[in-house]
């Protein structure tokens, strides 16, 4: 039936599309239909903290403004004065001049990534993605006709630069650097951009090809250590810096973010080409009201102490229960090792106990699972207790009856 109506390509892509979204939707349905499961949904990275009071106050002020023309189309790249503000902040953080004409406002980091990939990738190009990775990278790269090449992580989920070097080919066009990382919460050392750049410089010397760094910093504002670090923008000639207010400012549903680039990529042709790439994607521009809010979101970062408290508590309970879980350095994700090798099966057993986590396979890292701690502390604690209970249970190797009436989660994760 579906294929009678929809394109084969769309059906195939829907079948393999985000496990995380499926789990989230399944959780909502199950919570409605089977309240006795008391589902604690740790699947989707959907920030539950409210935007900071200053940002909410600014939003009220912006909505009340009566100036004419507030709701019209504008330059596809966004309002000039807002881009100027972003550029000034980037100039300060990078130590080099970034102008408003090197900033493009977008519908979140996802919109930015789509435009950047659309602008730099040709069919046949390769894009290096470090595992564990944000799953959407795969679809974004493929929809630009290119091929993702996954590089396995080093110890402690740090980047393995030797494996990276070995993965570079004459077809490599870009590498994605997601720092801090989703799903691990690892924040790579300050030296990482320079080290990556030196590998790319040697590759350029050898092959004459310029590889772009696509720096996805969607969680940069949620780093627990607020000390300023050298900006990736200044590390290499071809850097596209992607930022978002979704997590940093808890504005995920408002769809506002931006990307920026350094002087080496600034050419009279750059902006027209990006505008034309973006138009083909159909977004036209980021929402006008949210563009106006962006400077306030930048000026009033979210207080990360609540996320940090939750992660510390969650990890403490898991460790006390014998699980291996590292403390993140940013954000609200914890990425523990599954107590059994088949983490999909473990996530299935967790779902059976009313806790939804995402198997590491979805991030290219089997054997681990991701918990998004976007619930109040008491729920996080309850989830951690259920997880350790389940881990002990599988450790004891006892068979377990599956809860009846949960066919869809079984279909998603495979039978327990
Ligand atoms: N990049 C990473 C690493 C993410 O985790 C996400 C969202 O979860 C995005 C990009 C997309 O974020 P946005 O809501 O800003 O489009």
XYZ file of C-alpha atoms and ligand atoms in Angstrom:
432
model
C 0.000 0.000 0.000
C 2.681 2.439 1.081
C 4.740 1.847 -2.026
C 1.632 2.449 -4.154
C 1.574 5.985 -2.794
C 5.153 6.835 -1.874
C 8.439 6.637 -3.706
C 10.565 3.533 -3.136
C 13.471 5.722 -2.004
C 11.252 7.391 0.632
C 9.941 4.025 1.870
C 13.460 2.627 2.186
C 14.697 5.675 3.997
C 11.672 5.626 6.374
C 12.340 1.964 7.156
C 15.926 2.692 8.186
C 15.296 6.115 9.711
C 15.901 7.228 13.232
C 15.492 4.537 15.823
C 15.549 7.314 18.407
C 12.462 9.013 16.974
C 10.675 5.675 16.673
C 11.413 4.867 20.309
C 10.217 8.294 21.403
C 6.945 7.875 19.532
C 6.539 4.308 20.772
C 7.141 5.522 24.353
C 4.440 8.170 24.055
C 1.984 5.656 22.696
C 2.840 3.038 25.328
C 2.555 5.630 28.131
C -0.999 6.389 26.954
C -2.074 2.817 26.318
C -0.288 1.085 29.209
C 0.033 3.502 32.137
C 1.009 0.649 34.475
C 4.418 0.504 32.759
C 5.127 4.022 34.130
C 7.466 4.639 31.217
C 10.561 6.746 31.822
C 11.606 7.893 28.393
C 15.349 8.519 28.147
C 15.395 8.133 24.368
C 15.163 11.551 22.727
C 17.612 14.392 23.448
C 14.769 16.811 24.017
C 15.875 19.400 26.619
C 13.341 19.701 29.434
C 14.822 22.748 31.204
C 13.088 26.030 30.380
C 15.060 28.687 28.503
C 16.744 31.128 30.892
C 14.434 33.815 32.412
C 16.266 36.585 30.498
C 15.578 34.822 27.188
C 11.890 34.328 28.016
C 11.617 37.984 29.038
C 13.311 39.066 25.784
C 10.873 36.917 23.803
C 7.898 38.631 25.445
C 9.417 42.017 24.551
C 10.020 41.000 20.934
C 6.477 39.711 20.496
C 5.102 42.991 21.869
C 7.121 45.152 19.433
C 4.953 46.836 16.822
C 7.620 47.923 14.288
C 6.516 47.335 10.687
C 8.021 44.565 8.575
C 8.840 42.214 11.435
C 7.201 39.238 9.784
C 8.385 39.552 6.206
C 10.904 37.539 4.228
C 14.433 38.745 4.696
C 17.865 37.867 3.288
C 17.994 34.043 3.232
C 21.107 34.212 5.405
C 19.181 36.105 8.096
C 18.940 39.650 9.470
C 22.191 41.556 8.938
C 22.251 43.082 12.437
C 21.795 39.666 14.086
C 24.541 38.147 11.935
C 26.718 41.108 12.944
C 26.196 40.267 16.633
C 27.030 36.591 16.067
C 30.095 37.595 14.011
C 31.361 39.875 16.773
C 31.111 37.055 19.287
C 32.912 34.671 16.933
C 35.653 37.239 16.272
C 36.196 37.505 20.017
C 36.273 33.745 20.563
C 38.456 32.927 17.543
C 40.847 35.870 17.655
C 40.364 36.489 13.933
C 38.016 38.753 12.054
C 34.670 37.137 11.258
C 32.252 39.433 9.424
C 28.459 39.299 9.200
C 28.919 38.024 5.637
C 30.556 34.863 7.080
C 27.547 33.957 9.222
C 24.369 32.187 8.053
C 21.340 31.804 10.351
C 19.534 28.498 10.020
C 16.730 26.278 11.288
C 18.883 24.693 13.995
C 22.144 22.806 13.568
C 20.335 20.308 11.325
C 19.506 23.085 8.836
C 23.102 24.303 8.972
C 24.542 20.832 8.353
C 22.225 20.278 5.394
C 23.298 23.545 3.765
C 27.007 22.946 4.385
C 26.903 19.376 3.079
C 24.797 20.482 0.096
C 27.327 23.193 -0.692
C 30.554 21.172 -0.437
C 29.667 17.574 -1.396
C 29.427 15.939 -4.784
C 28.232 12.391 -5.474
C 31.148 10.024 -4.907
C 32.738 12.180 -2.192
C 33.510 10.629 1.172
C 32.829 12.182 4.569
C 34.616 10.877 7.642
C 32.411 10.508 10.711
C 33.824 9.464 14.082
C 31.882 6.818 16.008
C 29.928 7.150 18.150
C 28.107 9.685 15.992
C 24.832 11.603 15.829
C 22.848 9.213 13.567
C 21.437 11.950 11.343
C 24.923 12.583 9.891
C 24.578 9.418 7.877
C 21.336 10.498 6.199
C 22.524 14.087 5.703
C 25.705 12.958 3.970
C 23.871 10.386 1.852
C 21.193 12.854 0.816
C 23.981 15.011 -0.625
C 24.999 11.960 -2.697
C 28.182 11.328 -0.699
C 29.324 8.326 1.337
C 29.898 8.358 5.098
C 33.101 6.615 6.228
C 32.991 5.666 9.903
C 36.150 5.758 12.032
C 36.072 3.690 15.235
C 36.798 5.448 18.532
C 39.983 5.241 20.573
C 40.134 4.500 24.308
C 37.627 6.432 26.412
C 35.800 7.439 23.223
C 38.586 9.833 22.312
C 39.363 10.350 18.627
C 41.756 7.845 17.108
C 43.804 10.098 14.842
C 45.830 7.241 13.398
C 42.641 5.508 12.303
C 41.476 8.866 10.957
C 44.633 9.289 8.898
C 44.264 5.770 7.544
C 40.672 6.511 6.497
C 41.624 9.557 4.396
C 41.535 8.953 0.631
C 41.681 11.091 -2.474
C 37.854 11.127 -2.356
C 37.620 12.459 1.227
C 35.911 15.814 1.110
C 35.057 16.483 4.750
C 35.351 15.260 8.309
C 32.698 15.867 10.968
C 33.975 16.898 14.383
C 31.145 16.763 16.926
C 32.493 18.423 20.044
C 31.147 17.929 22.721
C 29.957 14.594 21.473
C 26.467 13.177 21.269
C 26.051 10.429 22.583
C 29.123 10.158 24.867
C 29.227 13.662 26.388
C 32.997 13.604 25.808
C 34.550 17.009 25.216
C 37.717 16.487 23.209
C 40.880 18.204 24.482
C 41.524 21.808 23.444
C 44.370 20.584 21.214
C 42.122 18.369 19.069
C 41.440 20.862 16.260
C 45.145 21.618 15.826
C 45.978 17.890 15.767
C 43.233 17.187 13.256
C 44.460 20.125 11.155
C 48.021 18.821 11.116
C 46.828 15.439 9.769
C 44.811 17.289 7.117
C 47.778 19.508 6.218
C 49.977 16.437 5.630
C 47.182 14.872 3.526
C 46.896 18.068 1.482
C 50.646 18.093 0.952
C 50.546 14.492 -0.279
C 47.400 14.566 -2.421
C 46.711 18.224 -3.135
C 43.154 17.860 -1.769
C 41.585 20.179 0.756
C 39.428 18.383 3.344
C 36.826 20.485 5.159
C 36.230 20.260 8.900
C 32.516 20.424 9.653
C 32.578 21.309 13.352
C 29.213 20.472 14.903
C 29.188 22.248 18.261
C 25.486 21.858 19.011
C 26.327 21.159 22.694
C 29.151 23.679 23.169
C 27.039 25.875 25.442
C 26.380 22.915 27.749
C 30.052 22.272 28.586
C 30.355 22.018 32.359
C 33.725 23.763 32.323
C 32.965 27.266 31.063
C 36.592 28.315 30.538
C 37.150 29.596 27.032
C 39.033 27.407 24.560
C 40.725 28.092 21.237
C 38.071 28.174 18.518
C 38.135 25.490 15.850
C 37.509 28.262 13.292
C 41.117 29.406 13.473
C 42.612 25.897 13.328
C 42.307 25.164 9.619
C 41.577 26.902 6.307
C 38.325 25.093 5.608
C 36.207 25.014 8.772
C 32.425 25.258 8.903
C 31.405 25.941 12.486
C 27.842 24.835 13.304
C 26.086 26.055 16.449
C 22.516 25.825 17.687
C 20.226 27.204 20.366
C 18.321 23.893 20.588
C 20.304 22.488 23.510
C 22.472 25.477 24.488
C 19.429 27.644 25.153
C 16.675 24.994 25.435
C 14.949 26.288 22.290
C 14.876 22.998 20.355
C 11.338 23.443 19.020
C 11.982 27.008 17.854
C 14.501 25.928 15.195
C 17.279 28.473 15.413
C 21.000 28.000 14.890
C 23.736 29.216 12.588
C 26.936 28.335 10.832
C 30.020 30.407 10.175
C 33.271 30.156 8.270
C 36.690 31.767 8.360
C 38.404 34.178 5.951
C 39.959 31.402 3.838
C 36.454 30.293 2.727
C 35.186 33.845 2.271
C 34.960 34.635 -1.387
C 32.469 36.845 -3.269
C 30.859 33.618 -4.506
C 30.479 31.962 -1.076
C 27.317 33.648 0.184
C 25.384 33.474 -3.136
C 26.232 29.772 -3.424
C 25.085 29.068 0.139
C 21.856 31.015 -0.381
C 21.120 29.039 -3.497
C 21.882 25.706 -1.760
C 19.615 26.666 1.130
C 16.779 27.712 -1.172
C 16.854 24.296 -2.818
C 16.246 22.766 0.623
C 13.053 24.779 0.976
C 13.646 26.481 4.363
C 14.028 29.982 2.831
C 15.404 31.316 6.124
C 15.394 30.765 9.870
C 12.214 32.019 11.633
C 12.295 35.816 11.926
C 11.250 36.031 15.579
C 13.859 33.476 16.633
C 16.558 35.310 14.707
C 15.734 38.365 16.824
C 15.937 36.248 19.960
C 19.320 34.748 19.065
C 21.505 37.565 20.512
C 19.707 37.184 23.867
C 20.216 33.416 23.832
C 23.941 33.977 23.191
C 24.167 36.545 25.989
C 22.334 34.422 28.583
C 23.624 30.856 28.496
C 21.627 28.140 30.152
C 22.637 27.094 33.655
C 24.015 23.566 33.178
C 24.199 22.676 36.882
C 20.925 20.727 36.834
C 22.038 18.523 33.917
C 25.341 17.955 35.620
C 23.669 16.985 38.919
C 21.449 14.476 37.104
C 24.385 12.921 35.248
C 26.426 12.601 38.448
C 23.556 10.965 40.322
C 22.669 8.637 37.447
C 26.283 7.528 36.979
C 26.717 7.044 40.755
C 23.687 4.711 40.934
C 24.786 2.772 37.857
C 28.325 2.376 39.184
C 27.051 1.282 42.590
C 25.044 -1.353 40.699
C 28.205 -2.599 38.970
C 27.749 -0.909 35.594
C 30.507 0.841 33.690
C 29.485 4.445 32.987
C 31.650 7.515 32.408
C 30.673 10.989 33.565
C 30.008 13.299 30.634
C 31.797 16.656 30.376
C 28.856 18.433 28.763
C 25.171 18.097 28.129
C 22.676 15.540 29.390
C 23.644 12.235 27.785
C 25.248 9.285 29.557
C 26.586 6.407 27.449
C 27.095 3.364 29.721
C 28.454 0.009 28.656
C 25.706 -2.594 28.325
C 26.037 -5.389 30.902
C 25.535 -7.879 28.049
C 27.277 -7.718 24.682
C 23.989 -7.435 22.791
C 22.893 -3.986 23.926
C 19.779 -4.104 21.743
C 18.579 -7.019 23.806
C 19.415 -5.140 27.005
C 17.457 -2.079 25.778
C 14.569 -4.391 24.966
C 14.629 -5.742 28.518
C 14.786 -2.181 29.835
C 11.759 -1.221 27.734
C 10.016 -4.178 29.302
C 10.696 -2.488 32.672
C 9.454 0.877 31.432
C 12.804 2.567 30.692
C 13.550 3.643 27.145
C 17.213 3.963 26.174
C 18.787 3.932 22.723
C 21.074 1.043 21.723
C 24.625 2.124 20.844
C 24.270 0.472 17.439
C 22.205 3.522 16.413
C 25.359 5.632 16.989
C 27.785 3.173 15.421
C 28.907 1.955 18.873
C 27.399 -1.444 19.702
C 27.785 -2.682 23.270
C 26.735 0.658 24.802
C 23.436 2.429 25.262
C 22.452 6.091 25.523
C 20.343 7.611 28.264
C 19.103 11.161 27.730
C 18.646 12.686 31.192
C 15.918 15.105 30.245
C 13.611 14.198 33.111
C 13.406 15.457 36.706
C 16.010 14.062 39.099
C 13.572 11.727 40.879
C 12.671 10.074 37.562
C 16.350 9.790 36.636
C 17.023 8.039 39.942
C 14.079 5.702 39.424
C 15.314 4.886 35.909
C 18.849 4.225 37.180
C 17.479 1.828 39.816
C 15.477 -0.042 37.188
C 18.546 -0.222 34.929
C 20.761 -1.656 37.676
C 17.972 -4.065 38.641
C 17.751 -5.217 35.050
C 21.558 -5.528 34.805
C 21.607 -7.750 37.915
C 18.782 -9.748 36.484
C 20.567 -10.461 33.179
C 23.768 -11.096 35.161
C 21.974 -13.859 37.008
C 20.954 -15.262 33.636
C 17.332 -15.876 34.592
C 14.815 -16.157 31.775
C 12.290 -13.392 31.646
C 8.744 -13.194 30.406
C 8.251 -10.376 27.944
C 5.471 -7.981 28.727
C 2.535 -8.710 26.491
C 1.310 -6.264 23.893
C 4.630 -4.620 23.048
C 5.147 -5.870 19.527
C 6.422 -2.627 18.101
C 9.341 -2.144 20.429
C 10.296 -5.729 19.744
C 10.193 -4.945 16.054
C 12.420 -1.914 16.649
C 15.024 -3.516 18.842
C 14.762 -7.170 17.958
C 13.480 -9.910 20.271
C 14.896 -10.075 23.773
N 24.033 17.815 16.003
C 23.958 17.021 17.069
C 25.197 16.367 17.557
C 22.728 16.792 17.701
O 22.658 15.968 18.748
C 21.572 17.428 17.194
C 20.248 17.184 17.797
O 20.027 16.336 18.600
C 21.714 18.252 16.071
C 22.955 18.426 15.512
C 20.525 18.947 15.487
O 20.135 19.959 16.369
P 19.096 21.095 15.987
O 17.911 20.895 16.846
O 19.823 22.366 16.318
O 18.802 20.996 14.550
